[in-house]
Coordinates of C-alpha atoms in Angstrom, one line a residue:
M1 CA -10.2 -13.5 2.6
T2 CA -13.6 -12.4 3.7
Q3 CA -14.7 -9.0 2.4
P4 CA -16.2 -6.3 4.7
P5 CA -19.4 -4.5 3.6
P6 CA -19.2 -1.6 1.2
P7 CA -19.1 1.9 2.7
P8 CA -22.3 3.9 3.2
N9 CA -23.4 6.9 1.2
Q10 CA -21.9 5.5 -2.0
P11 CA -21.6 8.2 -4.8
P12 CA -23.1 7.6 -8.2
Q13 CA -20.8 5.5 -10.4
Q14 CA -21.2 7.2 -13.7
P15 CA -18.4 6.8 -16.2
G16 CA -17.3 9.9 -18.0
F17 CA -14.8 11.1 -20.6
G18 CA -11.3 11.7 -19.4
P19 CA -9.4 10.9 -16.2
P20 CA -11.0 11.2 -12.8
Q21 CA -10.3 14.3 -10.7
D22 CA -8.4 14.0 -7.5
P23 CA -10.9 14.2 -4.6
S24 CA -10.0 16.9 -2.1
Q25 CA -11.6 15.7 1.1
P26 CA -12.6 12.2 2.2
Q27 CA -15.9 11.2 3.9
A28 CA -15.6 9.0 6.9
P29 CA -17.9 6.0 7.4
A30 CA -20.4 5.8 10.2
P31 CA -18.9 4.4 13.5
S32 CA -19.3 0.7 14.2
A33 CA -17.8 -0.9 17.3
P34 CA -16.5 -4.4 17.0
G35 CA -19.2 -6.8 18.1
T36 CA -19.5 -10.3 19.3
P37 CA -20.0 -13.0 16.7
P38 CA -23.5 -14.1 15.8
A39 CA -24.7 -17.7 16.5
G40 CA -24.8 -18.9 12.9
P41 CA -21.6 -20.2 11.4
A42 CA -20.5 -18.8 8.0
Q43 CA -20.2 -21.0 5.0
P44 CA -16.4 -21.3 4.4
P45 CA -15.3 -20.3 0.9
A46 CA -13.7 -22.8 -1.3
G47 CA -9.9 -22.5 -1.6
P48 CA -7.9 -22.3 -4.8
D49 CA -6.7 -25.4 -6.6
L50 CA -3.0 -24.9 -5.9
N51 CA -2.0 -27.8 -8.1
K52 CA -3.6 -26.8 -11.4
A53 CA -1.7 -24.8 -14.0
P54 CA -2.7 -21.1 -14.2
E55 CA -5.1 -20.2 -17.0
P56 CA -4.1 -17.5 -19.4
G57 CA -5.2 -14.0 -18.5
Y58 CA -8.2 -14.1 -16.4
G59 CA -10.8 -12.0 -18.1
Y60 CA -10.4 -10.0 -21.3
P61 CA -11.0 -6.3 -21.9
Q62 CA -14.7 -5.6 -22.2
A63 CA -16.2 -3.7 -25.0
P64 CA -16.0 0.1 -24.8
G65 CA -18.6 1.6 -22.6
T66 CA -18.4 -1.0 -19.8
P67 CA -19.3 0.8 -16.6
P68 CA -16.5 1.1 -14.0
P69 CA -16.5 -1.0 -10.9
A70 CA -18.0 0.1 -7.7
A71 CA -16.2 1.0 -4.5
P72 CA -14.1 -1.4 -2.5
P73 CA -15.0 -2.4 1.0
T74 CA -14.2 -0.5 4.2
P75 CA -11.6 -1.8 6.5
P76 CA -12.7 -4.7 8.7
Q77 CA -13.9 -3.6 12.1
G78 CA -14.6 -6.9 13.7
P79 CA -12.5 -9.2 15.9
G80 CA -9.4 -11.1 14.6
Y81 CA -9.4 -13.7 11.9
G82 CA -10.5 -17.1 13.1
Y83 CA -13.1 -15.9 15.6
P84 CA -15.7 -18.7 16.1
Q85 CA -18.8 -18.6 14.0
Q86 CA -17.8 -15.6 12.0
P87 CA -20.3 -14.7 9.4
Q88 CA -19.5 -13.9 5.8
P89 CA -20.2 -10.2 5.2
P90 CA -21.7 -9.2 1.9
Q91 CA -19.4 -9.0 -1.1
P92 CA -18.8 -5.7 -2.9
P93 CA -20.7 -5.5 -6.1
A94 CA -17.8 -4.9 -8.4
G95 CA -14.1 -4.7 -8.9
Y96 CA -11.7 -2.6 -7.0
G97 CA -10.1 0.2 -9.0
Y98 CA -12.6 3.0 -9.6
P99 CA -12.5 6.3 -7.8
A100 CA -15.1 5.7 -5.1
Q101 CA -12.6 3.9 -3.0
Q102 CA -11.1 2.9 0.3
P103 CA -8.2 4.6 2.0
G104 CA -4.9 2.9 1.2
P105 CA -1.7 2.2 2.8
Y106 CA -0.4 5.6 2.4
G107 CA -3.7 7.3 2.6
Q108 CA -4.8 9.6 -0.1
P109 CA -7.6 10.3 -2.3
G110 CA -6.8 7.8 -4.8
P111 CA -3.5 6.7 -3.2
Y112 CA -1.1 9.3 -2.6
G113 CA -2.7 12.7 -2.3
Q114 CA -6.0 12.5 -0.8
P115 CA -7.5 10.1 1.6
Q116 CA -8.4 6.8 0.4
Q117 CA -6.9 3.4 1.4
P118 CA -3.5 0.3 2.7
G119 CA 0.0 -0.4 3.1
P120 CA 0.8 -0.5 3.7
Y121 CA 0.6 1.6 2.0
G122 CA 1.7 -0.5 3.5
Q123 CA 4.2 -2.8 3.9
Q124 CA 6.2 -4.8 1.4
P125 CA 9.3 -5.1 -0.8
P126 CA 12.7 -6.2 0.5
Y127 CA 15.8 -4.8 2.0
G128 CA 18.3 -3.4 -0.4
Y129 CA 18.0 -2.3 -4.0
A130 CA 19.0 -4.4 -6.9
Q131 CA 21.8 -3.2 -9.2
P132 CA 20.3 -1.4 -12.1
T133 CA 20.7 -3.0 -15.6
V134 CA 22.2 -1.1 -18.5
P135 CA 19.4 1.1 -20.0
M136 CA 18.5 1.2 -23.6
Q137 CA 18.7 4.3 -25.7
A138 CA 15.7 6.6 -25.4
Q139 CA 13.1 5.8 -28.0
A140 CA 11.8 8.7 -29.9
G141 CA 8.4 8.9 -31.3
Q142 CA 6.9 6.3 -29.0
G143 CA 3.1 6.4 -28.6
G144 CA 2.2 8.4 -25.6
G145 CA 5.2 10.8 -26.1
G146 CA 8.5 11.3 -24.3
R147 CA 9.2 13.9 -21.8
K148 CA 10.8 17.3 -22.1
I149 CA 12.7 19.4 -19.6
N150 CA 11.1 22.7 -19.0
A151 CA 11.1 25.3 -16.2
Q152 CA 7.4 24.9 -15.6
V153 CA 5.4 21.8 -15.2
A154 CA 3.3 20.9 -18.2
I155 CA -0.2 19.8 -17.4
I156 CA -3.0 17.9 -19.1
V157 CA -6.5 19.4 -19.1
S158 CA -9.0 16.6 -19.4
A159 CA -12.7 16.2 -19.1
V160 CA -14.0 15.3 -15.7
V161 CA -15.5 12.2 -14.2
A162 CA -17.7 13.3 -11.3
I163 CA -16.5 11.3 -8.4
A164 CA -16.9 11.4 -4.6
L165 CA -14.4 9.4 -2.6
I166 CA -15.7 7.3 0.2
V167 CA -13.1 6.3 2.7
G168 CA -13.1 4.1 5.7
G169 CA -11.2 6.3 8.0
G170 CA -12.3 5.5 11.5
V171 CA -10.5 2.9 13.5
W172 CA -12.0 1.9 16.9
Y173 CA -10.1 0.1 19.6
A174 CA -11.5 -1.7 22.6
S175 CA -10.6 -0.5 26.0
S176 CA -8.2 -2.5 28.1
S177 CA -9.7 -4.9 30.6
G178 CA -7.9 -6.0 33.7
K179 CA -4.6 -5.0 35.2
D180 CA -2.7 -7.7 33.5
D181 CA -3.9 -6.6 30.1
D182 CA -3.0 -3.0 30.9
K183 CA 0.6 -4.0 31.6
Q184 CA 0.8 -5.7 28.3
T185 CA -0.5 -2.7 26.3
T186 CA 1.8 0.0 27.6
A187 CA 5.5 0.5 27.7
G188 CA 7.3 2.2 30.5
G189 CA 4.2 2.5 32.5
G190 CA 2.3 4.7 30.1
D191 CA 1.3 5.5 26.6
T192 CA 3.5 7.5 24.4
K193 CA 2.1 10.9 23.7
G194 CA 1.9 12.0 20.1
G195 CA 0.5 11.9 17.0
K196 CA 3.6 1.0 6.9
G197 CA 4.4 -1.5 6.2
G198 CA 6.1 -0.5 3.4
K199 CA 8.9 -0.7 1.2
G200 CA 12.0 0.9 2.6
G201 CA 14.9 1.3 0.5
D202 CA 18.5 1.3 -0.3
G203 CA 19.3 -1.5 2.0
K204 CA 18.0 0.1 5.2
D205 CA 16.8 -2.3 7.9
G206 CA 13.1 -2.1 8.4
G207 CA 12.5 -1.2 4.9
S208 CA 12.4 -2.9 1.6
G209 CA 14.1 -2.1 -1.5
D210 CA 12.6 -2.2 -5.0
G211 CA 10.9 -5.5 -4.3
G212 CA 12.5 -7.0 -7.3
A213 CA 15.9 -8.5 -7.7
T214 CA 17.3 -10.3 -4.8
T215 CA 20.5 -8.8 -3.2
G216 CA 22.6 -9.9 -0.3
E217 CA 22.0 -12.3 2.5
A218 CA 18.9 -12.4 4.7
K219 CA 19.2 -10.0 7.7
E220 CA 16.3 -11.1 9.9
K221 CA 17.3 -13.9 12.3
A222 CA 15.1 -15.7 14.8
P223 CA 15.9 -14.5 18.4
A224 CA 16.5 -16.8 21.4
S225 CA 12.9 -16.1 22.4
T226 CA 10.3 -15.3 19.7
G227 CA 7.7 -14.0 22.2
S228 CA 7.3 -10.2 21.9
K229 CA 6.1 -7.5 24.2
V230 CA 4.4 -4.2 23.4
L231 CA 7.2 -1.6 23.2
F232 CA 4.9 1.5 22.9
Q233 CA 1.7 2.8 21.6
V234 CA 0.7 6.2 20.1
P235 CA -2.8 7.5 20.7
S236 CA -4.8 8.4 17.7
P237 CA -4.8 12.2 17.2
K238 CA -8.0 14.2 17.5
V239 CA -9.2 15.8 14.3
P240 CA -10.2 19.4 14.2
K241 CA -13.8 20.3 14.8
G242 CA -15.9 20.2 11.6
V243 CA -13.5 17.7 9.9
S244 CA -14.5 14.0 10.0
T245 CA -11.4 12.3 8.6
I246 CA -7.7 13.3 8.0
S247 CA -5.0 11.3 6.4
I248 CA -2.1 10.3 8.7
A249 CA -0.4 8.2 6.0
G250 CA 3.3 7.5 6.0
S251 CA 5.6 5.4 8.3
W252 CA 9.3 4.7 8.0
L253 CA 12.0 2.7 9.7
T254 CA 15.7 3.6 10.0
D255 CA 18.4 2.0 12.2
S256 CA 17.3 4.0 15.2
V257 CA 14.0 5.7 14.5
Y258 CA 10.4 4.7 13.7
A259 CA 8.8 7.8 12.1
K260 CA 5.0 8.3 11.7
S261 CA 2.8 11.0 10.3
G262 CA 0.3 12.8 12.6
L263 CA -2.3 15.4 11.8
S264 CA 0.2 18.1 10.7
E265 CA 3.5 16.7 11.7
I266 CA 5.9 13.7 11.4
T267 CA 7.3 12.4 14.7
G268 CA 10.4 10.3 15.1
Y269 CA 10.2 7.7 17.9
D270 CA 13.0 5.7 19.5
R271 CA 12.4 2.2 18.0
K272 CA 12.6 0.5 21.4
T273 CA 11.2 2.9 23.9
G274 CA 8.8 5.1 21.9
T275 CA 10.5 8.2 23.3
K276 CA 10.1 11.2 20.9
K277 CA 13.4 11.9 19.3
W278 CA 12.1 14.7 17.1
T279 CA 9.0 16.3 15.6
L280 CA 8.8 17.9 12.2
D281 CA 5.9 20.4 12.1
L282 CA 4.0 20.7 8.8
P283 CA 1.4 23.3 7.8
G284 CA -1.1 20.6 6.8
P285 CA -1.6 16.8 6.7
V286 CA 0.5 14.4 4.7
C287 CA -1.6 13.2 1.8
A288 CA 0.9 11.0 0.1
A289 CA 4.2 9.3 1.0
T290 CA 6.7 7.0 -0.6
S291 CA 7.8 4.1 1.4
Y292 CA 11.3 4.2 0.0
V293 CA 14.1 5.4 2.3
T294 CA 17.5 6.2 0.9
A295 CA 20.8 5.0 2.3
D296 CA 21.2 8.4 4.0
N297 CA 17.7 8.3 5.5
K298 CA 15.8 10.6 3.1
T299 CA 12.2 10.0 2.0
A300 CA 9.5 12.0 0.1
I301 CA 6.0 13.2 1.0
V302 CA 3.2 15.3 -0.4
H303 CA 1.3 17.5 2.1
K304 CA -1.3 20.2 2.2
P305 CA -0.3 23.9 2.6
A306 CA -2.7 24.3 5.5
M307 CA -5.1 22.4 7.8
P308 CA -8.3 21.4 6.1
S309 CA -11.6 22.9 7.2
K310 CA -15.2 22.2 6.5
T311 CA -15.3 25.0 4.0
N312 CA -11.8 24.5 2.6
P313 CA -10.5 20.9 2.3
Q314 CA -7.1 22.2 0.9
S315 CA -5.2 20.5 -2.0
C316 CA -2.1 18.4 -1.9
T317 CA 0.3 20.8 -3.6
E318 CA 3.5 20.6 -1.5
V319 CA 6.2 18.0 -2.4
A320 CA 8.9 17.7 0.2
V321 CA 12.0 15.6 1.0
V322 CA 12.4 14.7 4.7
D323 CA 15.6 13.8 6.6
L324 CA 14.4 11.0 8.9
A325 CA 17.7 11.0 10.9
A326 CA 17.6 14.8 11.7
G327 CA 13.8 15.3 11.6
T328 CA 14.1 18.2 9.2
K329 CA 12.8 19.2 5.7
V330 CA 15.5 19.2 3.1
W331 CA 13.4 21.1 0.6
T332 CA 9.7 21.8 -0.5
K333 CA 8.5 22.3 -4.0
T334 CA 5.3 23.0 -5.9
A335 CA 4.4 22.9 -9.6
K336 CA 1.8 24.8 -11.6
S337 CA -0.5 24.2 -14.5
G338 CA -0.8 27.6 -16.0
T339 CA -1.4 29.7 -13.0
M340 CA -3.0 27.0 -10.9
P341 CA -0.9 24.8 -8.5
V342 CA -0.9 21.1 -9.2
S343 CA -2.5 18.8 -6.6
F344 CA -0.4 15.6 -6.5
S345 CA -1.8 12.2 -5.7
N346 CA 1.4 10.1 -5.6
V347 CA 5.1 10.5 -5.0
T348 CA 8.1 8.2 -5.2
I349 CA 11.9 8.1 -5.3
G350 CA 13.8 6.4 -8.1
G351 CA 17.4 6.8 -9.2
G352 CA 18.1 9.9 -7.2
T353 CA 14.9 11.6 -8.5
V354 CA 11.7 12.5 -6.7
A355 CA 8.7 12.1 -9.1
A356 CA 5.1 13.2 -8.3
G357 CA 2.1 12.7 -10.5
S358 CA -1.7 13.1 -10.7
T359 CA -4.4 13.4 -13.3
S360 CA -3.7 17.1 -13.6
G361 CA 0.1 17.0 -14.0
G362 CA 3.5 15.8 -12.9
A363 CA 7.0 16.9 -12.1
A364 CA 10.4 15.5 -11.2
W365 CA 13.1 17.0 -9.0
D366 CA 16.7 16.2 -8.0
L367 CA 16.5 14.4 -4.6
A368 CA 19.5 16.2 -3.2
T369 CA 18.9 19.7 -4.3
G370 CA 15.3 20.0 -5.2
D371 CA 16.1 21.4 -8.7
E372 CA 13.5 20.5 -11.3
R373 CA 14.7 17.8 -13.7
W374 CA 11.8 17.3 -16.1
A375 CA 8.1 17.3 -16.5
P376 CA 6.0 14.8 -18.4
K377 CA 5.3 15.8 -22.0
T378 CA 1.8 17.1 -22.5
S379 CA -0.7 16.1 -25.2
D380 CA -4.4 16.2 -25.7
S381 CA -4.9 12.6 -24.9
C382 CA -2.1 11.4 -22.6
Y383 CA -0.9 12.0 -19.0
D384 CA 1.3 10.3 -16.5
A385 CA -1.0 8.8 -13.8
G386 CA 1.9 8.1 -11.5
Y387 CA 5.3 6.5 -10.9
G388 CA 6.9 3.5 -9.4
G389 CA 10.3 3.9 -7.8
G390 CA 13.4 2.0 -6.5
T391 CA 16.6 1.7 -8.4
K392 CA 14.6 2.5 -11.5
L393 CA 11.7 4.9 -12.3
V394 CA 8.6 3.6 -14.1
A395 CA 5.8 5.7 -15.4
V396 CA 2.2 4.6 -15.9
R397 CA 1.0 6.8 -18.7
K398 CA -2.6 6.9 -19.8
C399 CA -3.6 7.7 -23.3
G400 CA -7.0 7.9 -25.0
S401 CA -10.5 8.5 -23.9
Y402 CA -12.2 6.6 -21.1
D403 CA -13.8 4.0 -23.3
Q404 CA -10.6 3.6 -25.4
R405 CA -8.0 3.8 -22.8
Q406 CA -4.5 2.4 -23.4
L407 CA -1.8 2.3 -20.7
H408 CA 1.9 2.7 -21.5
I409 CA 4.3 1.2 -19.0
Q410 CA 7.4 3.3 -19.4
N411 CA 10.9 2.7 -18.0
V412 CA 12.2 6.3 -17.9
D413 CA 15.6 7.8 -17.3
P414 CA 15.3 9.4 -13.8
K415 CA 17.5 12.3 -14.7
T416 CA 16.0 13.3 -18.1
G417 CA 12.6 11.7 -18.3
D418 CA 13.5 10.1 -21.6
I419 CA 11.8 6.8 -22.4
L420 CA 14.2 3.8 -22.2
A421 CA 11.7 1.1 -22.9
E422 CA 7.9 0.9 -23.2
Y423 CA 5.2 -1.7 -23.0
K424 CA 1.7 -0.9 -24.3
M425 CA -1.0 -2.8 -22.5
D426 CA -4.2 -4.0 -24.2
E427 CA -6.7 -1.3 -24.9
G428 CA -9.5 -1.2 -22.3
I429 CA -7.4 -1.7 -19.2
E430 CA -8.2 1.4 -17.2
Y431 CA -5.7 1.1 -14.2
A432 CA -2.4 -0.5 -13.5
A433 CA -0.2 -0.6 -10.4
V434 CA 3.6 -1.0 -10.3
V435 CA 4.4 -4.0 -8.0
S436 CA 8.2 -3.8 -8.7
T437 CA 10.4 -1.8 -11.0
D438 CA 13.4 -4.3 -11.1
P439 CA 12.3 -6.8 -12.3
L440 CA 9.4 -4.8 -13.8
V441 CA 6.0 -6.2 -12.7
V442 CA 2.6 -4.5 -12.9
A443 CA -0.8 -5.5 -11.8
A444 CA -4.1 -4.8 -13.5
D445 CA -7.8 -5.8 -13.4
V446 CA -8.3 -6.8 -17.0
G447 CA -11.9 -6.2 -18.1
D448 CA -12.9 -5.5 -14.5
S449 CA -12.9 -9.3 -14.0
A450 CA -11.4 -9.6 -10.6
G451 CA -14.8 -9.2 -9.0
D452 CA -13.6 -9.1 -5.4
G453 CA -12.5 -5.5 -5.0
S454 CA -8.8 -6.4 -5.2
G455 CA -8.0 -4.5 -8.4
I456 CA -6.1 -7.5 -9.7
S457 CA -6.9 -10.2 -12.2
D458 CA -3.5 -10.5 -13.9
F459 CA 0.2 -9.6 -13.3
F460 CA 2.4 -8.6 -16.2
S461 CA 6.1 -9.4 -16.1
I462 CA 7.9 -7.0 -18.4
D463 CA 11.5 -6.8 -19.7
N464 CA 12.5 -3.3 -18.6
K465 CA 15.4 -3.2 -21.1
T466 CA 13.3 -4.0 -24.2
G467 CA 9.7 -3.3 -23.0
K468 CA 8.6 -6.7 -24.2
L469 CA 6.2 -8.9 -22.2
R470 CA 8.0 -11.7 -20.5
A471 CA 4.9 -13.5 -19.1
R472 CA 1.4 -12.8 -18.1
L473 CA 0.4 -14.3 -14.7
S474 CA -3.3 -15.1 -14.1
A475 CA -4.4 -14.3 -10.6
P476 CA -8.2 -14.5 -10.4
G477 CA -9.7 -12.5 -7.6
D478 CA -11.6 -15.4 -6.1
E479 CA -8.3 -17.4 -5.6
F480 CA -5.7 -14.8 -4.7
A481 CA -5.8 -12.2 -1.9
A482 CA -3.4 -9.5 -3.1
R483 CA -4.9 -6.1 -3.8
C484 CA -3.7 -2.9 -5.5
D485 CA -5.0 0.6 -5.3
A486 CA -4.1 1.7 -8.9
I487 CA -6.3 4.7 -9.3
Y488 CA -4.0 7.2 -7.7
K489 CA -1.5 5.2 -5.7
V490 CA 0.3 3.6 -8.5
E491 CA 2.8 1.7 -6.4
N492 CA 0.5 0.7 -3.5
C493 CA -0.1 -3.1 -3.4
T494 CA -0.5 -5.5 -0.4
G495 CA -0.4 -9.2 -0.1
V496 CA 2.3 -9.6 -2.8
T497 CA 6.1 -9.0 -3.1
V498 CA 8.7 -9.8 -5.7
G499 CA 12.2 -11.4 -5.4
N500 CA 14.3 -14.2 -6.9
D501 CA 12.6 -13.4 -10.2
R502 CA 9.4 -14.7 -8.7
L503 CA 6.2 -13.2 -7.5
Y504 CA 5.0 -14.2 -4.0
I505 CA 1.3 -13.8 -3.4
A506 CA -1.3 -14.7 -0.7
T507 CA -4.2 -16.9 -1.6
E508 CA -7.7 -16.2 -0.5
E509 CA -8.9 -17.8 2.8
H510 CA -10.6 -21.2 2.5
D511 CA -11.7 -24.1 4.6
S512 CA -8.7 -25.5 6.4
G513 CA -10.0 -29.0 6.4
G514 CA -10.1 -29.3 10.1
D515 CA -13.0 -29.6 12.6
G516 CA -15.6 -26.9 12.6
Y517 CA -15.4 -23.9 10.4
S518 CA -11.7 -23.0 10.6
Q519 CA -10.1 -21.0 7.8
T520 CA -6.5 -20.7 6.4
N521 CA -4.6 -19.5 3.4
E522 CA -1.1 -19.8 1.8
V523 CA 1.7 -17.9 0.1
V524 CA 2.5 -19.3 -3.3
A525 CA 5.1 -18.4 -5.9
F526 CA 5.0 -17.6 -9.6
D527 CA 8.0 -17.7 -12.0
L528 CA 8.2 -14.3 -13.7
A529 CA 9.9 -15.8 -16.8
T530 CA 7.2 -18.5 -17.5
G531 CA 4.1 -17.1 -15.7
K532 CA 3.6 -20.5 -14.0
Q533 CA 3.4 -21.4 -10.4
T534 CA 6.6 -23.0 -9.0
G535 CA 4.7 -25.4 -6.7
Q536 CA 6.1 -23.7 -3.6
R537 CA 3.6 -23.1 -0.8
A538 CA 3.9 -21.7 2.7
D539 CA 0.8 -22.5 4.9
A540 CA -0.7 -20.0 7.3
G541 CA -1.9 -22.6 9.8
E542 CA -5.4 -23.2 11.1
N543 CA -7.3 -19.9 11.6
Y544 CA -4.3 -17.7 10.7
E545 CA -4.1 -15.7 7.5
I546 CA -0.7 -15.0 6.0
F547 CA 0.4 -11.9 4.0
P548 CA 3.8 -11.4 2.4
L549 CA 5.2 -8.0 3.3
R550 CA 8.6 -7.7 1.6
M551 CA 11.8 -9.5 0.7
D552 CA 14.8 -10.0 3.1
G553 CA 17.6 -11.0 0.7
P554 CA 16.3 -14.3 -0.8
N555 CA 13.6 -14.8 1.9
V556 CA 10.1 -13.6 2.2
I557 CA 9.0 -11.7 5.3
A558 CA 5.3 -12.4 6.1
Y559 CA 2.8 -11.4 8.7
K560 CA 0.3 -13.9 10.0
R561 CA -3.0 -12.4 11.2
P562 CA -4.1 -14.5 14.1
P563 CA -7.3 -16.1 15.3
Y564 CA -9.4 -14.3 18.0
D565 CA -7.5 -15.9 20.9
K566 CA -3.9 -15.6 19.8
G567 CA -1.3 -12.9 18.8
G568 CA 0.0 -12.3 15.4
Q569 CA 3.3 -13.7 14.0
I570 CA 6.1 -12.6 11.8
V571 CA 7.7 -15.4 9.8
S572 CA 10.6 -15.7 7.4
I573 CA 9.9 -18.0 4.4
D574 CA 13.0 -19.5 2.8
G575 CA 13.0 -18.5 -0.9
E576 CA 13.9 -22.0 -2.0
S577 CA 12.7 -24.6 0.5
F578 CA 9.8 -22.4 1.6
K579 CA 10.5 -23.5 5.2
E580 CA 9.0 -21.1 7.7
T581 CA 10.9 -19.7 10.6
V582 CA 9.0 -17.8 13.3
L583 CA 10.7 -14.5 14.1
M584 CA 8.1 -13.0 16.4
E585 CA 4.8 -14.0 18.2
N586 CA 2.8 -11.2 19.8
P587 CA 1.0 -11.4 23.2
S588 CA -2.5 -13.0 23.2
T589 CA -4.0 -10.9 26.0
E590 CA -7.3 -9.3 25.2
A591 CA -6.1 -5.7 25.2
V592 CA -3.3 -6.4 22.8
R593 CA -5.5 -8.3 20.5
D594 CA -8.1 -5.5 20.5
V595 CA -5.5 -3.1 19.0
E596 CA -3.6 -5.6 16.7
S597 CA -6.7 -7.1 15.2
R598 CA -7.8 -3.7 13.9
M599 CA -4.5 -3.2 12.1
S600 CA -5.5 -5.1 9.0
P601 CA -2.7 -5.7 6.5
D602 CA -4.9 -4.5 3.7
Y603 CA -5.8 -1.2 5.4
S604 CA -2.8 -0.4 7.6
E605 CA 0.9 0.1 7.4
I606 CA 3.1 -2.7 8.7
Q607 CA 6.9 -2.3 9.1
F608 CA 9.2 -5.0 10.4
G609 CA 12.9 -4.9 10.9
Q610 CA 15.7 -5.7 13.4
G611 CA 13.2 -7.6 15.7
G612 CA 10.7 -4.7 15.8
L613 CA 7.1 -4.8 14.4
Y614 CA 5.3 -1.5 13.9
M615 CA 1.7 -1.4 12.9
S616 CA -0.1 1.9 12.2
S617 CA -3.4 3.3 10.8
V618 CA -3.5 5.7 7.8
Y619 CA -6.5 7.8 9.0
A620 CA -7.6 9.7 12.0
S621 CA -11.3 10.2 12.5
D622 CA -13.8 11.8 14.8
F623 CA -16.1 8.8 14.6
T624 CA -15.4 6.9 17.8
S625 CA -17.2 5.8 20.9
R626 CA -14.1 4.5 22.7
E627 CA -12.0 6.0 25.4
K628 CA -8.7 4.9 23.9
E629 CA -7.7 4.3 20.3
Y630 CA -4.2 4.1 18.9
S631 CA -2.6 5.0 15.6
V632 CA 0.5 3.0 16.3
I633 CA 1.3 -0.2 18.2
A634 CA 4.9 -1.4 18.3
F635 CA 6.2 -4.9 19.3
G636 CA 9.7 -6.2 20.0
T637 CA 11.5 -9.3 21.0
E638 CA 14.3 -9.4 23.7

C-alpha cells in the first residue's frame, strides 16, 4: 500500500521519561485538493512472498535509548487506487506508534480522547460475541499490580514527554459534475442535513463482536442484484471560528439506525432513507468512542464538557453510555486524580463494564447503572494505557521508565478488576494494541522495526486463561498492510480481523503481473496456534486493494478499494475455501467516486450490515476549497 507524505509542521521527536501526555487539541494539515496524476509512472513495489514460511519475530527490541519513531502519514488525498501513472509518495521516516500521529478511526489524540487517526476506528470484528471461557483465579502479587476497588479513581503521576499531535483532519470532496452524477450522489432528491467501520457487538447486524471466536452462521447474503445506489449523504459540519479541526469520531449500526457523531451531537439516521430519527445534543465533541454495541443497543463514548476554542481546547473528561435506539444518554460520569478531572483517551465495553483509560488514570463503571466498579491500582512506575473489550476485558498496562518499558497484557475480571491471567511482553516494546480479546491477540512494533508507519511488526497470540504465549506471528511492515494506533487507541486496528482461531490480514500492494503498472494485494490467513500461514489467499483483483473489515460467522467481510474508474466492492470470503462472493458493488460515476475514494479504510470508519455500507470521516476541518464535502456516504442494494 502506498504511503502518503508525512504531515507538515512536525513537532520535535524527543524521547522523554514517563508516558506521553494526552494532547488536547489537534492541528490540521494544510489543504490539498486531489490533483490529476503526473505523467511519469511509479515504480511498483515488490509484493510479499506468500509461499515462504514466516520468519520468527521481525525485529527485536533495540537497546535502551532508541529514539521513538516519527509521525505516520496523513490520509491519502488523491484519486482512487489504481489511477493510471500514479506516483509513489515519499515514505515516512520511521515507524507508526509515537505520539506525533494521525487521526484514527475513532478520532482522538492518541486514539480515543483527542484527535488523531482510522477505523475505523474503523471498521472490523464480526457479528456476535464468542462465549467466554472459564476464568482463572485472580493472581496476587503479579508484576504491575492488581486493581483495587475505591470510591475515587487512582491516578499515576508520571514525567512528561513533550509532544504535539499532528493530525490529518481535512477531507476534501470534488463537486458533482453533470446531471447524471448528481442523481447518483443524492437520495430523495437532496442531501441529508446534519452533522466506522467498526466492531459492533453482541450479535447486532452491522457490527462485529469481539473479533475472535467464531459464533453462528454467516448473516450476509448476496442480493439478487449486487449493484448499489447512494442512499444518502451527510454534509461535513462547519467548525467554529478559530478552531481548525474537530473530532467527529464514532459511528454505529443497529437494526434500524445508522448513528454518527457530529460537532457536538450524535444523530441517528434511518438506515435506508437517511431521515433523521433522533439527535442527541452534547456539550462538546466526541473524542473517543467504542465500536461495540450491546444487544440492547447501548454503546460508550468520551466527550468534552464544552466546545473547544482557540484559547481553551477543553479536555476529554466525560464518559457516557448512549442508547442508540432511543437517542438518549443513559448516564455520564467523570473521574478525578486528586482534585483534577481525568482526561480519557480511550473507552470500551467488556463483560457489562465500561472501562476508560489514559496516561493519567483510568476507571470502570457498571454499564447499566453507571456505578463505579473499580479503578486500576496505582504505583510509581505502572499505569493502564487502555483496554480492549468484547466478551472479555483486557488491559494493556505499562510499567517502567521509557527506556526500560515493559507491557503487561492482562485479562481482567470486568466486575472487580482482578487479574485473571497476564502475559509480560519483552522489555523495550513501547506500545501494543488489542486486536481481539477472545481469542486474545495483540499487535506491536517490536524494536520500531515495522518501518512503514503501520505500528505492527508482530502479532502475539496469547492464551487468555493462562497468560502463556501461544504463538508469535511475524508480519513485517513491508509485506503486510494492517495498521494499529496503539499510543492511545488501544483497540484501534485496520486491515486485520480475527476468527476461526485465525488472523486474517491484508498484504501490501504490489505489481499485479499484468500489463502496465497495475497494482493489487491479498488477504491471507495465519493460524493462531502455530503462528504460521495457512496458505489461504483471497485476491483483490487488478487495481483493487482489499481490506478485511470484520467476521460474519465463519466468513470474512472485506472492502475492496477500487481503481479510479470503478466503484468499491464489499465481498464475503468463505473462512475455509476462501471463495469470494460479491455482496455489493458501488456506482462508478465520477461524483460518487470523488466521495468514496476519500473514505480510505485506514483513515475512515466503514460499517457494513444487512446490505448497507456506511463510510464516514472522523474529523471535520475548516481547511477546504470545495463547495460540497461529506462526512458520511451510504450505499445500499435493492
